[in-house]
């Protein structure tokens, strides 16, 4: 039995489930905590793959992409964009919910697993596994997130059999040798200690721990200085056994591979995994601390500012209106209101911004930036005023038109490489937007009216209910709570 190309389901009216950075403006501006793609940066494959990707990079109109729904002989489904112009294959996958809630006292378990899955598997120890990847120009990496556990593979077409086998081994037979685990643990501990001196990190941690106390969203995904030493290789093996079930698997692929070959690869890579996972259920949660202003004192010349409140999940009918609103408010770079009022007119900051964070069990709309300590109160007041102005007045016709032009015109730039296309496919599939979403996306954006933006702005933006966090020695700010030395 070969893989089946299944006709797509009937067209849906719109998005149905939360979470997405597909619009290009909803990604939280924080650095990755994973080792994803580390093998690429360390080996000569960066030269091979980068040259190929850049040499053949072409911006592809979203409507020109044909997405095929492939079902393997073993029943594993994937979406595929088949393209034989470049001899590269990209595979992206996620286990929904895996690692979203680490066991109490074992915080950081999923992240440590992500960092060690490619540190030896099957007959290969860490050095041998790395050599197989590098010698065959294979990029393999894993990433633990708030709502799931992801994997990524890039390979040259003629090395795909080796790439798929190494990926299978990393999922089904990870070694978690003591030396590799200790090395990765030490790296995470070092990064955690280093981040304690970073005011941006301190601000994010204080915000999330205040907004989501007692919920996994409030935890540091990398764990803590206390929890990481307690994690054992057996804990890591248990995480893989319980979390990597085919019932929670989502897969997308792009590049130089046929549906039939992809079907066989899906069964080879994922077919031996357990049929079901045993992930703990995560409850929905509303952010707490709304209306509070927290100051974490730090001996810095500048103050980091972070503020946010309840946002929209990806499935919300107002998502596209919120996307337009966010672009005008602070997501549009130098053309946004926050940048115009805080930076351009008053010179109070090098950069201020806003963004949407849709998650599986909650959502936020946030803004941030930095300013000199003496001007912190003034900068914060202006940001709150712009928050209120958007809620009261919405956007102008010109702002609406400019936002639509950017949001529709810039999207094809995200489809400029095989890996980027696979990543977008995976996110669209995870969000259950429909296999024809790329054809319909522009219509959703262009259908937003001024009244829509006004409605969603009134619904979301209330400066009196912002959870505000400042790190530094801000002047002109009335704090509801001060944390000396940070948190």
CSV table of C-alpha atoms in Angstrom, one decimal:
chain,number,residue,atom,x,y,z
A,1,UNK,CA,0.0,0.0,0.0
A,2,UNK,CA,1.4,3.4,-1.0
A,3,UNK,CA,0.6,6.7,0.6
A,4,UNK,CA,-2.7,8.3,-0.3
A,5,UNK,CA,-3.1,11.8,-1.5
A,6,UNK,CA,-6.4,12.7,0.2
A,7,UNK,CA,-8.6,15.5,-1.2
A,8,UNK,CA,-8.8,18.4,1.2
A,9,UNK,CA,-11.8,18.9,3.4
A,10,UNK,CA,-14.5,21.4,2.4
A,11,UNK,CA,-13.6,25.0,2.8
A,12,UNK,CA,-14.2,26.4,6.2
A,13,UNK,CA,-15.4,29.8,7.1
A,14,UNK,CA,-12.3,30.7,9.1
A,15,UNK,CA,-9.8,29.6,11.8
A,16,UNK,CA,-10.9,27.2,14.5
A,17,UNK,CA,-8.2,26.7,17.0
A,18,UNK,CA,-5.8,28.9,18.9
A,19,UNK,CA,-2.1,29.7,18.6
A,20,UNK,CA,-0.3,31.1,15.7
A,21,UNK,CA,2.5,33.3,14.5
A,22,UNK,CA,1.5,32.8,10.9
A,23,UNK,CA,0.5,36.4,10.5
A,24,UNK,CA,4.1,37.5,11.1
A,25,UNK,CA,3.2,39.9,13.9
A,26,UNK,CA,2.3,37.7,16.8
A,27,UNK,CA,5.6,36.1,17.7
A,28,UNK,CA,6.9,37.0,21.1
A,29,UNK,CA,10.2,38.9,20.7
A,30,UNK,CA,12.3,36.7,23.0
A,31,UNK,CA,15.3,34.5,22.2
A,32,UNK,CA,14.9,30.8,21.7
A,33,UNK,CA,15.9,28.7,24.7
A,34,UNK,CA,16.4,25.5,22.7
A,35,UNK,CA,19.4,23.9,20.9
A,36,UNK,CA,17.3,23.6,17.8
A,37,UNK,CA,19.4,23.5,14.7
A,38,UNK,CA,22.7,23.5,16.7
A,39,UNK,CA,24.1,20.8,14.4
A,40,UNK,CA,23.7,23.2,11.5
A,41,UNK,CA,25.8,26.0,13.0
A,42,UNK,CA,28.6,23.6,14.1
A,43,UNK,CA,29.2,21.8,10.9
A,44,UNK,CA,30.1,22.3,7.3
A,45,UNK,CA,26.5,21.7,6.3
A,46,UNK,CA,25.7,25.3,7.0
A,47,UNK,CA,27.7,26.1,3.8
A,48,UNK,CA,26.0,23.5,1.7
A,49,UNK,CA,22.4,24.1,2.7
A,50,UNK,CA,22.8,27.9,2.9
A,51,UNK,CA,24.2,28.2,-0.5
A,52,UNK,CA,21.5,26.0,-2.0
A,53,UNK,CA,18.7,27.9,-0.1
A,54,UNK,CA,20.0,31.3,-1.1
A,55,UNK,CA,20.9,30.4,-4.6
A,56,UNK,CA,17.3,29.2,-5.4
A,57,UNK,CA,15.4,31.4,-2.9
A,58,UNK,CA,12.3,32.8,-4.7
A,59,UNK,CA,9.4,34.6,-3.0
A,60,UNK,CA,6.4,32.4,-3.7
A,61,UNK,CA,2.9,33.9,-3.8
A,62,UNK,CA,0.9,32.1,-1.2
A,63,UNK,CA,-1.9,31.4,-3.7
A,64,UNK,CA,0.6,29.6,-6.0
A,65,UNK,CA,1.4,27.0,-3.4
A,66,UNK,CA,-0.3,23.6,-3.8
A,67,UNK,CA,-0.7,21.7,-0.5
A,68,UNK,CA,-1.2,18.0,-0.7
A,69,UNK,CA,-2.7,16.0,2.2
A,70,UNK,CA,-0.7,12.8,2.4
A,71,UNK,CA,-1.7,9.7,4.5
A,72,UNK,CA,0.9,7.0,4.9
A,73,UNK,CA,0.2,3.3,4.7
A,74,UNK,CA,0.2,3.3,8.5
A,75,UNK,CA,-2.3,6.1,8.7
A,76,UNK,CA,0.0,9.0,9.6
A,77,UNK,CA,-1.1,12.2,8.0
A,78,UNK,CA,1.1,15.1,6.8
A,79,UNK,CA,0.7,18.2,4.6
A,80,UNK,CA,3.2,18.5,1.7
A,81,UNK,CA,4.3,21.2,-0.7
A,82,UNK,CA,6.1,19.2,-3.4
A,83,UNK,CA,8.9,21.1,-5.1
A,84,UNK,CA,11.7,19.5,-7.1
A,85,UNK,CA,13.5,22.6,-8.2
A,86,UNK,CA,16.0,22.5,-5.2
A,87,UNK,CA,17.4,19.1,-3.9
A,88,UNK,CA,16.3,19.8,-0.3
A,89,UNK,CA,13.7,18.3,1.9
A,90,UNK,CA,12.3,19.9,5.0
A,91,UNK,CA,10.3,18.1,7.6
A,92,UNK,CA,8.6,19.8,10.6
A,93,UNK,CA,6.6,18.1,13.3
A,94,UNK,CA,5.1,18.6,16.8
A,95,UNK,CA,3.6,16.6,19.6
A,96,UNK,CA,0.8,18.7,20.8
A,97,UNK,CA,0.8,19.1,24.6
A,98,UNK,CA,4.1,17.2,25.1
A,99,UNK,CA,6.2,18.9,27.7
A,100,UNK,CA,3.6,21.7,28.3
A,101,UNK,CA,3.5,20.7,32.0
A,102,UNK,CA,6.7,19.4,33.6
A,103,UNK,CA,6.3,17.3,36.8
A,104,UNK,CA,6.5,19.3,40.0
A,105,UNK,CA,10.1,19.5,41.0
A,106,UNK,CA,11.3,18.5,37.5
A,107,UNK,CA,10.7,21.8,35.8
A,108,UNK,CA,12.9,22.0,32.7
A,109,UNK,CA,12.4,18.3,31.8
A,110,UNK,CA,11.0,18.9,28.3
A,111,UNK,CA,13.7,21.5,27.5
A,112,UNK,CA,16.5,19.2,28.6
A,113,UNK,CA,15.0,16.4,26.5
A,114,UNK,CA,15.0,18.7,23.5
A,115,UNK,CA,18.7,19.5,24.1
A,116,UNK,CA,19.7,15.8,24.4
A,117,UNK,CA,17.6,13.9,21.9
A,118,UNK,CA,20.3,14.5,19.2
A,119,UNK,CA,23.1,13.8,21.7
A,120,UNK,CA,23.3,10.1,20.8
A,121,UNK,CA,20.7,7.5,19.7
A,122,UNK,CA,20.6,3.8,18.8
A,123,UNK,CA,24.2,2.5,18.3
A,124,UNK,CA,25.7,6.1,18.1
A,125,UNK,CA,27.0,8.0,21.1
A,126,UNK,CA,27.0,11.8,21.0
A,127,UNK,CA,30.1,12.2,18.9
A,128,UNK,CA,29.2,9.5,16.5
A,129,UNK,CA,25.7,10.8,16.0
A,130,UNK,CA,27.0,14.3,15.4
A,131,UNK,CA,29.5,13.0,12.9
A,132,UNK,CA,26.7,11.1,11.0
A,133,UNK,CA,24.7,14.3,10.8
A,134,UNK,CA,27.6,16.5,9.8
A,135,UNK,CA,29.0,14.0,7.3
A,136,UNK,CA,25.7,13.8,5.5
A,137,UNK,CA,24.8,17.5,5.6
A,138,UNK,CA,21.7,16.9,7.9
A,139,UNK,CA,20.3,19.5,10.2
A,140,UNK,CA,18.2,18.0,13.0
A,141,UNK,CA,16.9,19.8,16.1
A,142,UNK,CA,14.2,19.8,18.8
A,143,UNK,CA,12.4,22.5,20.7
A,144,UNK,CA,10.2,22.5,23.8
A,145,UNK,CA,7.4,25.1,23.8
A,146,UNK,CA,4.5,26.3,26.0
A,147,UNK,CA,2.0,24.1,24.1
A,148,UNK,CA,4.0,21.3,22.6
A,149,UNK,CA,7.3,19.7,21.6
A,150,UNK,CA,8.6,20.3,18.1
A,151,UNK,CA,11.2,18.8,15.8
A,152,UNK,CA,12.8,20.0,12.6
A,153,UNK,CA,14.8,18.2,9.8
A,154,UNK,CA,16.6,19.5,6.8
A,155,UNK,CA,18.4,17.2,4.4
A,156,UNK,CA,19.7,17.0,0.9
A,157,UNK,CA,17.6,14.8,-1.2
A,158,UNK,CA,20.2,12.2,-1.9
A,159,UNK,CA,20.9,11.8,1.9
A,160,UNK,CA,17.3,11.5,2.9
A,161,UNK,CA,17.4,7.8,3.9
A,162,UNK,CA,20.2,8.5,6.4
A,163,UNK,CA,18.3,11.6,7.6
A,164,UNK,CA,15.1,9.7,8.2
A,165,UNK,CA,16.9,6.9,10.0
A,166,UNK,CA,18.8,9.2,12.3
A,167,UNK,CA,15.5,11.1,13.0
A,168,UNK,CA,13.8,7.8,13.8
A,169,UNK,CA,16.6,6.8,16.2
A,170,UNK,CA,16.5,10.1,18.0
A,171,UNK,CA,12.8,9.7,18.6
A,172,UNK,CA,12.5,6.0,19.3
A,173,UNK,CA,16.0,5.1,20.7
A,174,UNK,CA,17.5,8.2,22.4
A,175,UNK,CA,20.4,7.2,24.6
A,176,UNK,CA,20.5,9.9,27.2
A,177,UNK,CA,24.0,8.9,28.1
A,178,UNK,CA,25.1,10.4,31.5
A,179,UNK,CA,27.9,12.4,29.9
A,180,UNK,CA,25.7,14.0,27.3
A,181,UNK,CA,22.9,14.7,29.9
A,182,UNK,CA,25.4,16.4,32.3
A,183,UNK,CA,26.9,18.5,29.5
A,184,UNK,CA,23.5,19.7,28.4
A,185,UNK,CA,22.4,20.3,32.0
A,186,UNK,CA,25.5,22.4,32.6
A,187,UNK,CA,24.8,24.5,29.5
A,188,UNK,CA,21.2,25.2,30.6
A,189,UNK,CA,22.3,26.0,34.2
A,190,UNK,CA,24.9,28.4,32.8
A,191,UNK,CA,22.4,30.2,30.6
A,192,UNK,CA,20.0,30.5,33.6
A,193,UNK,CA,22.7,32.0,35.8
A,194,UNK,CA,23.8,34.4,33.0
A,195,UNK,CA,20.2,35.5,32.4
A,196,UNK,CA,19.8,36.6,36.0
A,197,UNK,CA,21.8,39.7,35.1
A,198,UNK,CA,19.7,40.5,32.0
A,199,UNK,CA,16.9,43.0,32.8
A,200,UNK,CA,14.9,41.9,29.8
A,201,UNK,CA,14.9,38.3,31.1
A,202,UNK,CA,14.1,39.5,34.6
A,203,UNK,CA,11.1,41.4,33.2
A,204,UNK,CA,9.7,38.5,31.3
A,205,UNK,CA,10.0,36.1,34.2
A,206,UNK,CA,8.4,38.5,36.6
A,207,UNK,CA,5.5,39.2,34.1
A,208,UNK,CA,4.8,35.5,33.4
A,209,UNK,CA,5.1,34.4,37.0
A,210,UNK,CA,2.7,37.1,38.1
A,211,UNK,CA,0.3,36.6,35.2
A,212,UNK,CA,0.2,32.8,35.6
A,213,UNK,CA,1.0,31.8,39.2
A,214,UNK,CA,0.6,28.0,39.7
A,215,UNK,CA,0.1,27.4,36.0
A,216,UNK,CA,2.7,25.9,33.6
A,217,UNK,CA,2.7,29.2,31.6
A,218,UNK,CA,4.1,30.9,34.7
A,219,UNK,CA,7.1,28.5,34.8
A,220,UNK,CA,10.5,29.0,33.3
A,221,UNK,CA,10.5,26.4,30.5
A,222,UNK,CA,14.2,25.7,31.0
A,223,UNK,CA,13.6,24.9,34.7
A,224,UNK,CA,15.3,26.4,37.7
A,225,UNK,CA,18.7,26.2,39.4
A,226,UNK,CA,17.0,23.9,41.9
A,227,UNK,CA,15.0,21.6,39.6
A,228,UNK,CA,17.5,20.9,36.9
A,229,UNK,CA,19.9,18.9,39.1
A,230,UNK,CA,17.1,16.5,40.1
A,231,UNK,CA,16.4,15.4,36.5
A,232,UNK,CA,17.8,12.0,35.7
A,233,UNK,CA,18.2,10.0,32.4
A,234,UNK,CA,15.3,7.9,33.4
A,235,UNK,CA,13.1,11.0,33.8
A,236,UNK,CA,14.1,11.9,30.2
A,237,UNK,CA,13.2,8.4,28.9
A,238,UNK,CA,9.9,8.6,30.7
A,239,UNK,CA,9.2,11.9,29.1
A,240,UNK,CA,9.8,10.5,25.6
A,241,UNK,CA,7.7,7.4,26.3
A,242,UNK,CA,4.7,9.3,27.6
A,243,UNK,CA,4.8,12.4,25.4
A,244,UNK,CA,5.6,11.1,21.9
A,245,UNK,CA,2.3,9.5,20.9
A,246,UNK,CA,1.1,9.4,17.3
A,247,UNK,CA,-2.4,10.6,18.4
A,248,UNK,CA,-0.8,14.0,19.2
A,249,UNK,CA,1.5,14.2,16.2
A,250,UNK,CA,1.3,16.9,13.6
A,251,UNK,CA,3.6,16.8,10.5
A,252,UNK,CA,4.3,19.0,7.5
A,253,UNK,CA,6.9,18.7,4.8
A,254,UNK,CA,8.2,20.6,1.8
A,255,UNK,CA,10.7,20.1,-1.0
A,256,UNK,CA,12.1,17.4,-3.2
A,257,UNK,CA,10.0,14.4,-2.2
A,258,UNK,CA,6.9,12.8,-3.7
A,259,UNK,CA,3.8,12.0,-1.7
A,260,UNK,CA,4.5,8.2,-2.0
A,261,UNK,CA,8.1,8.6,-0.7
A,262,UNK,CA,6.9,10.9,2.1
A,263,UNK,CA,4.3,8.3,3.1
A,264,UNK,CA,7.0,5.7,3.4
A,265,UNK,CA,9.2,8.1,5.4
A,266,UNK,CA,6.4,9.0,7.8
A,267,UNK,CA,5.9,5.3,8.7
A,268,UNK,CA,9.7,4.8,9.0
A,269,UNK,CA,10.3,7.8,11.2
A,270,UNK,CA,7.1,7.9,13.3
A,271,UNK,CA,5.4,4.5,12.9
A,272,UNK,CA,7.2,2.8,15.8
A,273,UNK,CA,6.1,5.4,18.3
A,274,UNK,CA,3.3,4.7,20.8
A,275,UNK,CA,-0.2,5.0,19.4
A,276,UNK,CA,-1.3,7.3,22.3
A,277,UNK,CA,0.4,9.8,24.6
A,278,UNK,CA,0.0,10.3,28.3
A,279,UNK,CA,0.3,14.0,28.6
A,280,UNK,CA,-1.2,15.8,31.6
A,281,UNK,CA,-4.2,17.9,30.8
A,282,UNK,CA,-3.5,21.7,31.0
A,283,UNK,CA,-6.4,23.9,32.2
A,284,UNK,CA,-7.4,27.2,30.5
A,285,UNK,CA,-6.3,30.2,32.5
A,286,UNK,CA,-6.9,34.0,32.5
A,287,UNK,CA,-3.9,36.2,33.3
A,288,UNK,CA,-3.7,37.5,36.9
A,289,UNK,CA,-2.3,40.7,38.3
A,290,UNK,CA,-4.1,43.0,35.9
A,291,UNK,CA,-3.9,46.6,37.0
A,292,UNK,CA,-0.7,46.1,39.0
A,293,UNK,CA,2.6,47.9,38.4
A,294,UNK,CA,5.6,45.9,39.6
A,295,UNK,CA,9.1,47.4,39.8
A,296,UNK,CA,12.2,45.1,40.0
A,297,UNK,CA,15.1,47.3,41.0
A,298,UNK,CA,18.3,46.9,39.1
A,299,UNK,CA,21.4,49.1,39.0
A,300,UNK,CA,21.0,49.8,35.3
A,301,UNK,CA,21.0,53.1,33.3
A,302,UNK,CA,17.8,52.2,31.5
A,303,UNK,CA,14.4,50.8,32.5
A,304,UNK,CA,12.9,47.8,30.7
A,305,UNK,CA,9.1,48.3,30.3
A,306,UNK,CA,6.7,45.4,29.8
A,307,UNK,CA,2.9,45.6,29.9
A,308,UNK,CA,0.1,43.3,28.9
A,309,UNK,CA,-3.4,42.0,29.5
A,310,UNK,CA,-5.9,39.4,28.2
A,311,UNK,CA,-5.6,38.9,24.4
A,312,UNK,CA,-7.3,36.7,21.8
A,313,UNK,CA,-6.8,33.0,21.1
A,314,UNK,CA,-6.2,32.2,17.4
A,315,UNK,CA,-9.7,30.8,16.9
A,316,UNK,CA,-11.4,34.0,17.9
A,317,UNK,CA,-13.5,35.6,15.1
A,318,UNK,CA,-11.8,39.0,15.9
A,319,UNK,CA,-8.3,37.6,15.3
A,320,UNK,CA,-7.8,39.5,12.0
A,321,UNK,CA,-9.2,42.7,13.3
A,322,UNK,CA,-6.8,42.3,16.3
A,323,UNK,CA,-3.9,41.7,13.9
A,324,UNK,CA,-4.6,44.9,12.0
A,325,UNK,CA,-5.1,46.8,15.3
A,326,UNK,CA,-1.7,45.5,16.6
A,327,UNK,CA,0.1,46.5,13.4
A,328,UNK,CA,-1.1,50.1,13.8
A,329,UNK,CA,-0.5,50.2,17.5
A,330,UNK,CA,3.0,48.8,17.8
A,331,UNK,CA,3.5,45.9,15.5
A,332,UNK,CA,4.4,47.9,12.4
A,333,UNK,CA,7.8,49.1,13.4
A,334,UNK,CA,8.6,52.7,12.6
A,335,UNK,CA,5.2,53.3,11.2
A,336,UNK,CA,3.4,52.4,14.4
A,337,UNK,CA,1.8,54.8,16.8
A,338,UNK,CA,4.0,53.7,19.7
A,339,UNK,CA,7.2,54.3,17.8
A,340,UNK,CA,5.9,57.6,16.5
A,341,UNK,CA,4.8,59.0,19.9
A,342,UNK,CA,7.5,57.5,22.1
A,343,UNK,CA,10.6,57.5,19.9
A,344,UNK,CA,10.1,59.9,16.9
A,345,UNK,CA,8.3,62.8,18.6
A,346,UNK,CA,10.0,62.6,22.1
A,347,UNK,CA,13.1,60.5,21.7
A,348,UNK,CA,12.3,58.5,24.8
A,349,UNK,CA,13.3,55.1,23.5
A,350,UNK,CA,15.2,53.4,20.7
A,351,UNK,CA,12.3,51.1,20.2
A,352,UNK,CA,8.8,50.3,21.5
A,353,UNK,CA,6.5,47.6,20.2
A,354,UNK,CA,3.3,45.6,20.7
A,355,UNK,CA,2.5,42.0,19.9
A,356,UNK,CA,-0.2,39.3,20.2
A,357,UNK,CA,0.5,36.1,22.0
A,358,UNK,CA,-2.1,33.4,21.3
A,359,UNK,CA,-1.6,30.3,23.3
A,360,UNK,CA,-3.6,27.0,23.6
A,361,UNK,CA,-4.9,27.8,27.1
A,362,UNK,CA,-4.7,31.6,27.3
A,363,UNK,CA,-3.8,34.7,25.3
A,364,UNK,CA,-2.1,38.1,25.8
A,365,UNK,CA,-1.8,41.4,24.0
A,366,UNK,CA,1.5,43.0,25.1
A,367,UNK,CA,3.8,46.0,24.6
A,368,UNK,CA,7.3,46.7,25.7
A,369,UNK,CA,10.4,48.8,25.2
A,370,UNK,CA,13.1,50.6,27.2
A,371,UNK,CA,14.0,54.1,28.2
A,372,UNK,CA,16.4,56.0,30.5
A,373,UNK,CA,15.4,55.7,34.2
A,374,UNK,CA,14.6,59.4,34.5
A,375,UNK,CA,12.1,59.3,31.7
A,376,UNK,CA,10.4,56.0,32.6
A,377,UNK,CA,7.3,57.6,34.0
A,378,UNK,CA,6.8,59.8,31.0
A,379,UNK,CA,7.4,56.9,28.5
A,380,UNK,CA,5.0,54.7,30.4
A,381,UNK,CA,2.3,57.4,30.5
A,382,UNK,CA,2.5,57.9,26.7
A,383,UNK,CA,2.3,54.1,26.0
A,384,UNK,CA,-0.8,53.9,28.2
A,385,UNK,CA,-2.3,57.0,26.4
A,386,UNK,CA,-1.8,55.3,23.1
A,387,UNK,CA,-3.4,52.1,24.5
A,388,UNK,CA,-6.5,54.2,25.4
A,389,UNK,CA,-6.5,56.2,22.2
A,390,UNK,CA,-6.7,53.0,20.2
A,391,UNK,CA,-9.6,51.7,22.4
A,392,UNK,CA,-11.5,55.0,22.1
A,393,UNK,CA,-10.9,56.0,18.5
A,394,UNK,CA,-9.7,52.9,16.6
A,395,UNK,CA,-7.8,53.5,13.4
A,396,UNK,CA,-8.0,55.9,10.5
A,397,UNK,CA,-8.9,54.9,6.9
A,398,UNK,CA,-5.3,55.5,5.9
A,399,UNK,CA,-3.9,53.4,8.8
A,400,UNK,CA,-6.3,50.6,7.9
A,401,UNK,CA,-5.3,50.7,4.3
A,402,UNK,CA,-1.6,50.8,5.1
A,403,UNK,CA,-1.9,47.8,7.5
A,404,UNK,CA,-3.8,45.7,5.0
A,405,UNK,CA,-1.2,46.5,2.3
A,406,UNK,CA,1.7,45.4,4.6
A,407,UNK,CA,0.0,42.3,6.1
A,408,UNK,CA,-1.0,40.9,2.7
A,409,UNK,CA,2.1,42.1,0.8
A,410,UNK,CA,4.7,40.9,3.2
A,411,UNK,CA,3.3,37.5,3.8
A,412,UNK,CA,4.9,35.9,0.7
A,413,UNK,CA,8.3,36.9,2.1
A,414,UNK,CA,7.8,34.2,4.8
A,415,UNK,CA,7.6,31.6,2.0
A,416,UNK,CA,11.0,32.1,0.6
A,417,UNK,CA,12.7,28.8,1.5
A,418,UNK,CA,11.8,25.1,1.7
A,419,UNK,CA,12.2,25.1,5.5
A,420,UNK,CA,10.1,28.3,5.9
A,421,UNK,CA,7.2,26.8,3.9
A,422,UNK,CA,7.3,23.6,6.0
A,423,UNK,CA,7.2,25.7,9.1
A,424,UNK,CA,4.2,27.7,8.0
A,425,UNK,CA,2.4,24.5,6.9
A,426,UNK,CA,3.0,23.0,10.4
A,427,UNK,CA,1.6,26.1,12.2
A,428,UNK,CA,-1.4,26.3,9.9
A,429,UNK,CA,-2.1,22.6,10.5
A,430,UNK,CA,-1.7,22.9,14.2
A,431,UNK,CA,-4.1,25.8,14.3
A,432,UNK,CA,-6.6,23.8,12.2
A,433,UNK,CA,-7.0,26.8,9.8
A,434,UNK,CA,-7.8,24.5,6.8
A,435,UNK,CA,-5.6,23.2,4.0
A,436,UNK,CA,-6.7,26.0,1.8
A,437,UNK,CA,-5.9,28.7,4.4
A,438,UNK,CA,-3.1,30.3,2.3
A,439,UNK,CA,-5.7,30.9,-0.5
A,440,UNK,CA,-8.1,32.6,1.9
A,441,UNK,CA,-5.8,34.5,4.3
A,442,UNK,CA,-5.7,37.8,2.3
A,443,UNK,CA,-9.5,37.9,2.1
A,444,UNK,CA,-9.7,37.7,5.9
A,445,UNK,CA,-7.2,40.6,6.3
A,446,UNK,CA,-8.9,42.7,3.5
A,447,UNK,CA,-12.3,42.1,5.0
A,448,UNK,CA,-11.4,43.9,8.3
A,449,UNK,CA,-13.3,47.3,8.6
A,450,UNK,CA,-12.7,50.3,10.8
A,451,UNK,CA,-15.7,49.2,12.9
A,452,UNK,CA,-14.1,45.8,13.4
A,453,UNK,CA,-10.9,47.3,14.7
A,454,UNK,CA,-12.8,49.7,16.9
A,455,UNK,CA,-14.8,46.8,18.4
A,456,UNK,CA,-11.8,44.6,19.1
A,457,UNK,CA,-9.8,47.5,20.5
A,458,UNK,CA,-12.6,48.4,23.0
A,459,UNK,CA,-12.8,44.7,23.9
A,460,UNK,CA,-9.1,44.2,24.5
A,461,UNK,CA,-7.4,47.5,25.5
A,462,UNK,CA,-7.9,48.9,28.9
A,463,UNK,CA,-4.9,50.9,30.3
A,464,UNK,CA,-6.3,50.5,33.9
A,465,UNK,CA,-6.1,46.7,33.6
A,466,UNK,CA,-2.6,46.4,32.3
A,467,UNK,CA,-0.1,44.3,34.2
A,468,UNK,CA,3.0,46.4,34.1
A,469,UNK,CA,6.5,45.3,34.9
A,470,UNK,CA,9.5,47.7,35.0
A,471,UNK,CA,13.1,46.6,35.6
A,472,UNK,CA,15.8,49.2,36.5
A,473,UNK,CA,15.5,52.3,38.6
A,474,UNK,CA,12.5,54.0,37.0
A,475,UNK,CA,11.6,57.5,38.1
A,476,UNK,CA,8.1,59.0,38.0
A,477,UNK,CA,6.4,55.6,38.5
A,478,UNK,CA,4.0,54.6,41.2
A,479,UNK,CA,4.5,50.9,42.0
A,480,UNK,CA,2.0,48.6,43.6
A,481,UNK,CA,4.9,46.3,44.5
A,482,UNK,CA,8.6,46.7,44.5
A,483,UNK,CA,11.0,43.7,44.3
A,484,UNK,CA,14.5,44.7,45.4
A,485,UNK,CA,17.1,42.9,43.3
A,486,UNK,CA,14.5,41.5,40.9
A,487,UNK,CA,12.7,38.2,41.2
